[in-house]
Short mmCIF file of C-alpha atoms in Angstrom, two decimals:
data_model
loop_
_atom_site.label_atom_id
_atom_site.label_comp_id
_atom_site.label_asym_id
_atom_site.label_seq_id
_atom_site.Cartn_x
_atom_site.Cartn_y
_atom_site.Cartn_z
CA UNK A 1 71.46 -47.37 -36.56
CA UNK A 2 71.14 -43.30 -35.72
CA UNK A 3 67.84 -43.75 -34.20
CA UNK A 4 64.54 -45.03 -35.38
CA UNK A 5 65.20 -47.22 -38.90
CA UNK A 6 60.94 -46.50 -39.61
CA UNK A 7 61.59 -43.06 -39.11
CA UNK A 8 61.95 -41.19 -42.96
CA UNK A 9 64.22 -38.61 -41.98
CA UNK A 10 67.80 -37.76 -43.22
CA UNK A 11 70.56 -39.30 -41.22
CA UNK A 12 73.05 -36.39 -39.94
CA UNK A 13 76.43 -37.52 -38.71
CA UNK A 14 78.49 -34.89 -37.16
CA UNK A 15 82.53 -35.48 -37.01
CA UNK A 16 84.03 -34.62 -33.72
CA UNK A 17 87.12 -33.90 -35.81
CA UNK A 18 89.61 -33.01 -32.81
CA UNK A 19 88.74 -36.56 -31.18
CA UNK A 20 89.14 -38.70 -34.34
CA UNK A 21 92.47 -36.75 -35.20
CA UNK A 22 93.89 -37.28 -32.21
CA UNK A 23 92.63 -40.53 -31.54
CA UNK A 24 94.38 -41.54 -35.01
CA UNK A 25 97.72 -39.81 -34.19
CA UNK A 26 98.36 -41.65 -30.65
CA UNK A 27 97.20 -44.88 -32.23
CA UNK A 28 100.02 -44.79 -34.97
CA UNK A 29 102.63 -42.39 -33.19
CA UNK A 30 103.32 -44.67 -30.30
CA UNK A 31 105.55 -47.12 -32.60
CA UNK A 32 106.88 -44.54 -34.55
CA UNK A 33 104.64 -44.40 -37.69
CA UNK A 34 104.45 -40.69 -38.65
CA UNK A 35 103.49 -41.92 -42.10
CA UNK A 36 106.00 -38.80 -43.67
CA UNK A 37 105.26 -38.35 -47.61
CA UNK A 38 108.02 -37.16 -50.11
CA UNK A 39 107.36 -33.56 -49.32
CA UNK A 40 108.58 -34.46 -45.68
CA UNK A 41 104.60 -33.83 -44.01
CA UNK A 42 103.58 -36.26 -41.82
CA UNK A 43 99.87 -37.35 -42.29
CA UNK A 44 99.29 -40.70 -39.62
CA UNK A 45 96.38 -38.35 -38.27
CA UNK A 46 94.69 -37.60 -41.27
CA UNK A 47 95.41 -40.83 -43.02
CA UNK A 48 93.48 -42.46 -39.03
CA UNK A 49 90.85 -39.77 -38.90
CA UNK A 50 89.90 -40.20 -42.45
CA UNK A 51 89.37 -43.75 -42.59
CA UNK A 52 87.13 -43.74 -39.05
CA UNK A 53 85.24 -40.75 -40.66
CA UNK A 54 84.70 -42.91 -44.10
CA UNK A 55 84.21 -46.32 -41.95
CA UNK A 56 80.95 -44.50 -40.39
CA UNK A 57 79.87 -43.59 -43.20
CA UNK A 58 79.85 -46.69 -44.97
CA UNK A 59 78.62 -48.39 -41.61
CA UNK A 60 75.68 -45.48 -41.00
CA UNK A 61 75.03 -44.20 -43.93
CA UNK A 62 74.03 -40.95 -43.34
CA UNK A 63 72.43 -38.49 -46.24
CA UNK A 64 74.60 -35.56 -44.18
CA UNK A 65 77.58 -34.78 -42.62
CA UNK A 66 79.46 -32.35 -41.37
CA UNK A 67 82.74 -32.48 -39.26
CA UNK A 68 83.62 -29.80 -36.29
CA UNK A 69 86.76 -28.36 -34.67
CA UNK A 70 88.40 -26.76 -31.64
CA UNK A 71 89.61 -22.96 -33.42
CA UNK A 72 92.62 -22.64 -30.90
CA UNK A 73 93.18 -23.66 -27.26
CA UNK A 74 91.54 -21.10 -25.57
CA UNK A 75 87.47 -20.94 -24.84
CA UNK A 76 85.30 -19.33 -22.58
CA UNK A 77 85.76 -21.92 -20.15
CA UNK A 78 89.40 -20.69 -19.63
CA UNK A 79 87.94 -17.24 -19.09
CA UNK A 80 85.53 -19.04 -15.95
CA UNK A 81 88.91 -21.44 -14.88
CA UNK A 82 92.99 -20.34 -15.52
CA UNK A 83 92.89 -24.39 -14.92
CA UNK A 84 91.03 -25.61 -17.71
CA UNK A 85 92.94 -28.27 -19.58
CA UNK A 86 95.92 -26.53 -18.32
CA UNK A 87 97.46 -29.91 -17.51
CA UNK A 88 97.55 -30.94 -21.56
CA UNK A 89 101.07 -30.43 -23.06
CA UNK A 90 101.30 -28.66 -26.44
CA UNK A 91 100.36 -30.96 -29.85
CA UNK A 92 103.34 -32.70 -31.08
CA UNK A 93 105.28 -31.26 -33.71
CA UNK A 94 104.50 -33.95 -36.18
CA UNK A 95 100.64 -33.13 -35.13
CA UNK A 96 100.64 -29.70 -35.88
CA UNK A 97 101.21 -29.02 -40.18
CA UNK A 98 98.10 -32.32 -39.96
CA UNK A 99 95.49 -29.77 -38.26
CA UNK A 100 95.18 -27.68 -41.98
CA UNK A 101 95.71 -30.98 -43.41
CA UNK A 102 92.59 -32.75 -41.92
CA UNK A 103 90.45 -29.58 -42.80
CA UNK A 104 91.45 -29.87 -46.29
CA UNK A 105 91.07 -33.17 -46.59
CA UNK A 106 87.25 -32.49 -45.26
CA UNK A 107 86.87 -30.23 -47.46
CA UNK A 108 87.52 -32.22 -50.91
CA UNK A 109 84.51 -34.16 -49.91
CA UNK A 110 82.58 -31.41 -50.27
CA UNK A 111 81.74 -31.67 -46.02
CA UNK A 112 81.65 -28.78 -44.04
CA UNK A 113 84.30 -27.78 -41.34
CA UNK A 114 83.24 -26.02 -38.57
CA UNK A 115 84.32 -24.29 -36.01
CA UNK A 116 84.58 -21.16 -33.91
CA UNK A 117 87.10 -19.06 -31.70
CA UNK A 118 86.13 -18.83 -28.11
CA UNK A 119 84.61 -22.42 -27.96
CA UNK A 120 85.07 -25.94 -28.56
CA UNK A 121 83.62 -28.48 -31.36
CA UNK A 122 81.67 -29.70 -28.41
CA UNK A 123 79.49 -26.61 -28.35
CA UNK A 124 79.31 -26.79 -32.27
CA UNK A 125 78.28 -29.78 -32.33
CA UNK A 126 75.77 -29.77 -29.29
CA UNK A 127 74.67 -26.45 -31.16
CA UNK A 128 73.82 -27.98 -34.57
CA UNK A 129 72.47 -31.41 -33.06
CA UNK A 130 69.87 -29.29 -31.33
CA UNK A 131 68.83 -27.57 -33.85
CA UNK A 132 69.29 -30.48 -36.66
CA UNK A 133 67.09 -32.81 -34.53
CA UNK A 134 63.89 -31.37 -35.27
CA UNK A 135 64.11 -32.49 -39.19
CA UNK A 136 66.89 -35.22 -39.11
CA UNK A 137 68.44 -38.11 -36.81
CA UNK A 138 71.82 -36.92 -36.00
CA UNK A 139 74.49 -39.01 -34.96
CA UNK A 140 77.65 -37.90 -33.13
CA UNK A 141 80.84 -39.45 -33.85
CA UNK A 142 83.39 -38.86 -31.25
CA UNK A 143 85.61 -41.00 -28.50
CA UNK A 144 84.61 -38.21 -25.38
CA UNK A 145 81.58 -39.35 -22.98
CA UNK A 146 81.14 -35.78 -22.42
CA UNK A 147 79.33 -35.53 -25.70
CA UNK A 148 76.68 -38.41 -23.41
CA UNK A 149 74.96 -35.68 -22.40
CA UNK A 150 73.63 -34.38 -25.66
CA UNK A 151 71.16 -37.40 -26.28
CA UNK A 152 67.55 -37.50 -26.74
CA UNK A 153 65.05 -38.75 -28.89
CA UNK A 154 66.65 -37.59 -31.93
CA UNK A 155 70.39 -37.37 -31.05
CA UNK A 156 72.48 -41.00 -30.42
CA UNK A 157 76.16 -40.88 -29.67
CA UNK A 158 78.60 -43.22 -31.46
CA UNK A 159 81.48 -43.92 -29.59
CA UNK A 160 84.71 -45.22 -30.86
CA UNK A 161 86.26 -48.35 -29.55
CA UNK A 162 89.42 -50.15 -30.31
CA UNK A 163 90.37 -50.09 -33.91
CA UNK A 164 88.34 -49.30 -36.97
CA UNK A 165 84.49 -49.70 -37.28
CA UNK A 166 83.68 -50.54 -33.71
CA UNK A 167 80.61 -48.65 -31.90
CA UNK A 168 79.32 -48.08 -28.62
CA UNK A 169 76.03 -46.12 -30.24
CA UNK A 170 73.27 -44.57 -27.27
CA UNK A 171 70.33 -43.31 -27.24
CA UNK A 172 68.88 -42.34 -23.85
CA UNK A 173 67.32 -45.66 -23.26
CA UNK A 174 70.82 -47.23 -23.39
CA UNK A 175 72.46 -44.74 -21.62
CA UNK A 176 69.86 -45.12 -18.72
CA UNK A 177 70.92 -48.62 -18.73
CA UNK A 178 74.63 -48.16 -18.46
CA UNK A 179 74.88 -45.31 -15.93
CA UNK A 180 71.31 -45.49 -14.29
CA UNK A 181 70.72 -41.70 -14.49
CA UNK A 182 69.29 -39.34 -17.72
CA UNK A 183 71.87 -37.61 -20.27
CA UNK A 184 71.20 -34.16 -18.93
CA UNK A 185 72.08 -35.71 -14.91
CA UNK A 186 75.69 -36.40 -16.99
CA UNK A 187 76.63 -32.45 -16.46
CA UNK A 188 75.85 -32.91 -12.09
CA UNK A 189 77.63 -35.80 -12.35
CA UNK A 190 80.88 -34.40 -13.83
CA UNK A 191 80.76 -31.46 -11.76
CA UNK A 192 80.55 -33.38 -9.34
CA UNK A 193 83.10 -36.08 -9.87
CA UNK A 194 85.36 -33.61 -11.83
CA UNK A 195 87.14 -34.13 -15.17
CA UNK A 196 91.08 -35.30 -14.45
CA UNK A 197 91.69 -34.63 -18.39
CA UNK A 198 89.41 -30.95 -18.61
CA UNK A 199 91.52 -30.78 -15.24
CA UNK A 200 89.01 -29.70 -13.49
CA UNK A 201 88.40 -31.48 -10.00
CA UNK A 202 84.86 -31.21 -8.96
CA UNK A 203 84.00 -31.85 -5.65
CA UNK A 204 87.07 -33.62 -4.10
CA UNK A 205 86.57 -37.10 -2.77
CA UNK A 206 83.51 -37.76 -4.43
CA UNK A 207 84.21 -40.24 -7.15
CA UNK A 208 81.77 -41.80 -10.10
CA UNK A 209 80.57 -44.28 -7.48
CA UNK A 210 79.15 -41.90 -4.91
CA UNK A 211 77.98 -39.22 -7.36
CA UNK A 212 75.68 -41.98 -9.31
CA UNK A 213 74.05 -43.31 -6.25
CA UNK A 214 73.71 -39.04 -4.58
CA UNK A 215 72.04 -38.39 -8.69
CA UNK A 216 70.08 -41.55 -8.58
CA UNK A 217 68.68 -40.66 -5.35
CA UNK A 218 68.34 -36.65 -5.36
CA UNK A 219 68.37 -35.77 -9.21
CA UNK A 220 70.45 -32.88 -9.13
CA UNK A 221 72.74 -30.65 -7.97
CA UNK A 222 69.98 -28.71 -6.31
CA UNK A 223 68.35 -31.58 -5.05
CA UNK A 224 71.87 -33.21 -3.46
CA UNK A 225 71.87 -29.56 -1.70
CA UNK A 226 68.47 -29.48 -0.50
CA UNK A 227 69.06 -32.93 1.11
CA UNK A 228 72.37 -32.17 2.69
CA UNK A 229 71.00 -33.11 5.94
CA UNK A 230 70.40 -36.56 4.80
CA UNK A 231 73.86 -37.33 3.40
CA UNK A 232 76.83 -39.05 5.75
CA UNK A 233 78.80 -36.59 7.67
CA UNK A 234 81.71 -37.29 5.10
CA UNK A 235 79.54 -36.46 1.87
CA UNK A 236 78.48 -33.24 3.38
CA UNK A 237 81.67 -31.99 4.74
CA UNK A 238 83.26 -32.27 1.21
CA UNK A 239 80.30 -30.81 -0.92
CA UNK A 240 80.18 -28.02 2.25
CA UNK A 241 84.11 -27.55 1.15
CA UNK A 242 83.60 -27.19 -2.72
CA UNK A 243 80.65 -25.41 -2.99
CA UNK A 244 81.98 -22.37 -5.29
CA UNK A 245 83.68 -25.16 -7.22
CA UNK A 246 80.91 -27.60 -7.39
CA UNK A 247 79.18 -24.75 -9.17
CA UNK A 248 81.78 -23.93 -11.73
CA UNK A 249 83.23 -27.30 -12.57
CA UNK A 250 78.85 -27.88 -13.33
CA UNK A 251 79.50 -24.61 -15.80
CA UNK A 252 82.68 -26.31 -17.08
CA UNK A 253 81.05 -29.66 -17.97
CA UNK A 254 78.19 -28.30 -19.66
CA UNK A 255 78.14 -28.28 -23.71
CA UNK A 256 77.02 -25.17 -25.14
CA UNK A 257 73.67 -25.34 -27.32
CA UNK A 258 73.37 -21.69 -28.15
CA UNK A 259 76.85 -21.60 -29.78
CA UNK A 260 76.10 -18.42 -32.82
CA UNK A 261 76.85 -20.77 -35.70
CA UNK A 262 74.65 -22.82 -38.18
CA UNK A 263 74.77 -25.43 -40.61
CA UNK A 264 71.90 -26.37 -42.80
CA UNK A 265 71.00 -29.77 -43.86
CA UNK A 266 71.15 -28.61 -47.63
CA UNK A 267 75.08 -27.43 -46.97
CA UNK A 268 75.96 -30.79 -45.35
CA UNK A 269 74.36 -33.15 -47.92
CA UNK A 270 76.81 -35.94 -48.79
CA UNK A 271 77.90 -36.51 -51.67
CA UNK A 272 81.09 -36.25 -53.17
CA UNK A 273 83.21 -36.22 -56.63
CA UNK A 274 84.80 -39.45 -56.97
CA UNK A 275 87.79 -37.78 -58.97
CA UNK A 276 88.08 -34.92 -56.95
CA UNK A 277 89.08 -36.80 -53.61
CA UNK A 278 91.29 -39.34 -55.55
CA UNK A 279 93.29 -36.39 -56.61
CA UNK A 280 93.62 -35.31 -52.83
CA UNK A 281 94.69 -38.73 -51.07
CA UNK A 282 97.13 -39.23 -54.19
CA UNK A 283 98.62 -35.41 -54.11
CA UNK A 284 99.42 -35.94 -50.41
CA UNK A 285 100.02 -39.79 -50.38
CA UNK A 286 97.22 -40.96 -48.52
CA UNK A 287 97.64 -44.63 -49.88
CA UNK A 288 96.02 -46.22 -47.16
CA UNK A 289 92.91 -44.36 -47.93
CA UNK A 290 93.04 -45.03 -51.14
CA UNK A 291 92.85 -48.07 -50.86
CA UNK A 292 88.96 -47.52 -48.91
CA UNK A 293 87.73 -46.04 -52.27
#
């Protein structure tokens, strides 16, 4: 399913951990079920984001994984806008002892956790896709259409839907078929349309609708800019308005390829100790993943 089944290459998956974690947490925490062991931890997230992450990988298959983090709230992109996700409230307190948690849990399957200050797993993962894709099919896990934007040839995008073990996977061709425009034309249209929960607004008025049909019919940002001229008095007056922040919300939306981190295919093999795990999930009272095994 990650790409071309003729193709003999390894299978990569990478983990948008922050996505799944969180994804796991509000699906459980609405009703109350915090899932609190004996030592008084709560572990709903991890107990979620482990059994999406082992779902995949008994629905994919992959030879490789590896899973990737946000390292703290703050990026470069707060440095570029104070408003950056300044609308998001702080994690829960039951969410918070779960973030070492998850990264431990990870980490007794012998996967690699990555991350690093200053950015977000996005740019991880966009970095190692790009450079994975030239000797494997990678596959990104995650919930966020942002990470639409990454595909190509070599790189399809899972997306979660309701419950466990339910895909949305893309490759371009798909994608072209949903949305009518190319992954890259993605970052135009969130600058343009703006990102209510990156909280930043792109060019205001201009909603999905209007951007898709302006991208369809002038490719870009540049091109939408070179055609002013042609647009309705309406569309013009509001890109006229937002220029400056047409232009940043576009550096905003972007996923960072050139992030300086690595991670071979030789460190993200999968395979795991049987024993090893068990120990984990029964030390911290993961029974519902337990019972997976």
């Amino acid at each position: 399913m990650l790409g071309n089944e003729n193709e003999q290459r390894p299978t990569f998956l990478l983990v948008d951990g922050m996505a799944l974690l969180f994804r796991a947490f509000y699906g459980t925490a609405v009703t109350g079920q915090f899932m609190i062991n004996s030592k008084g931890v709560p572990t709903n997230a991890v107990q979620g984001f482990l059994k999406h992450m082992l779902t995949a990988t008994n629905h994919f298959k992959p030879s490789h994984v590896a899973v990737c983090w946000d390292m703290g709230s703050h990026t470069f992109r707060n440095e570029l806008f104070d408003g950056y996700k300044a609308n998001r409230s702080d994690a829960p307190v039951e969410m918070i002892p779960q973030f070492d948690l998850a990264k431990e849990a990870v980490q007794s399957f012998d996967i690699p956790n990555i991350g690093l200050a200053g950015f977000e797993a996005d740019d991880c993962i966009g970095t190692i896709a790009k450079a994975s894709a030239k000797d494997s099919r990678v596959g990104i896990l995650t919930g966020d259409q942002d990470m639409l934007q990454l595909l190509d040839e070599h790189i399809s995008v899972v997306l979660l839907k309701k419950g466990f073990g339910n895909y949305d996977v893309h490759n371009p061709h798909s994608f072209y078929e949903w949305k009518g425009i190319k992954p890259r034309q993605m970052i135009d249209l969130k600058a343009l349309m703006g990102d209510t929960a990156d909280n930043y607004p792109g060019v205001k008025g201009i909603g999905e609708k209007t951007a898709l049909k302006l991208l369809t019919e002038y490719e870009s940002i540049e091109g939408i800019l070179e055609n002013l001229s042609s647009l309705t008095k309406g569309q013009r007056a509001k890109i006229e308005a937002e220029l400056e922040m047409l232009h940043l919300s576009r550096k905003l939306a972007e996923i960072k390829c050139d992030v300086p981190i690595s991670c071979s295919l030789d460190e993200a093999y999968f395979q795991y100790d049987d024993e090893k795990v068990r120990y984990m999930l029964e030390t911290h009272e993961f029974r519902s993943v337990l019972r997976m095994l």
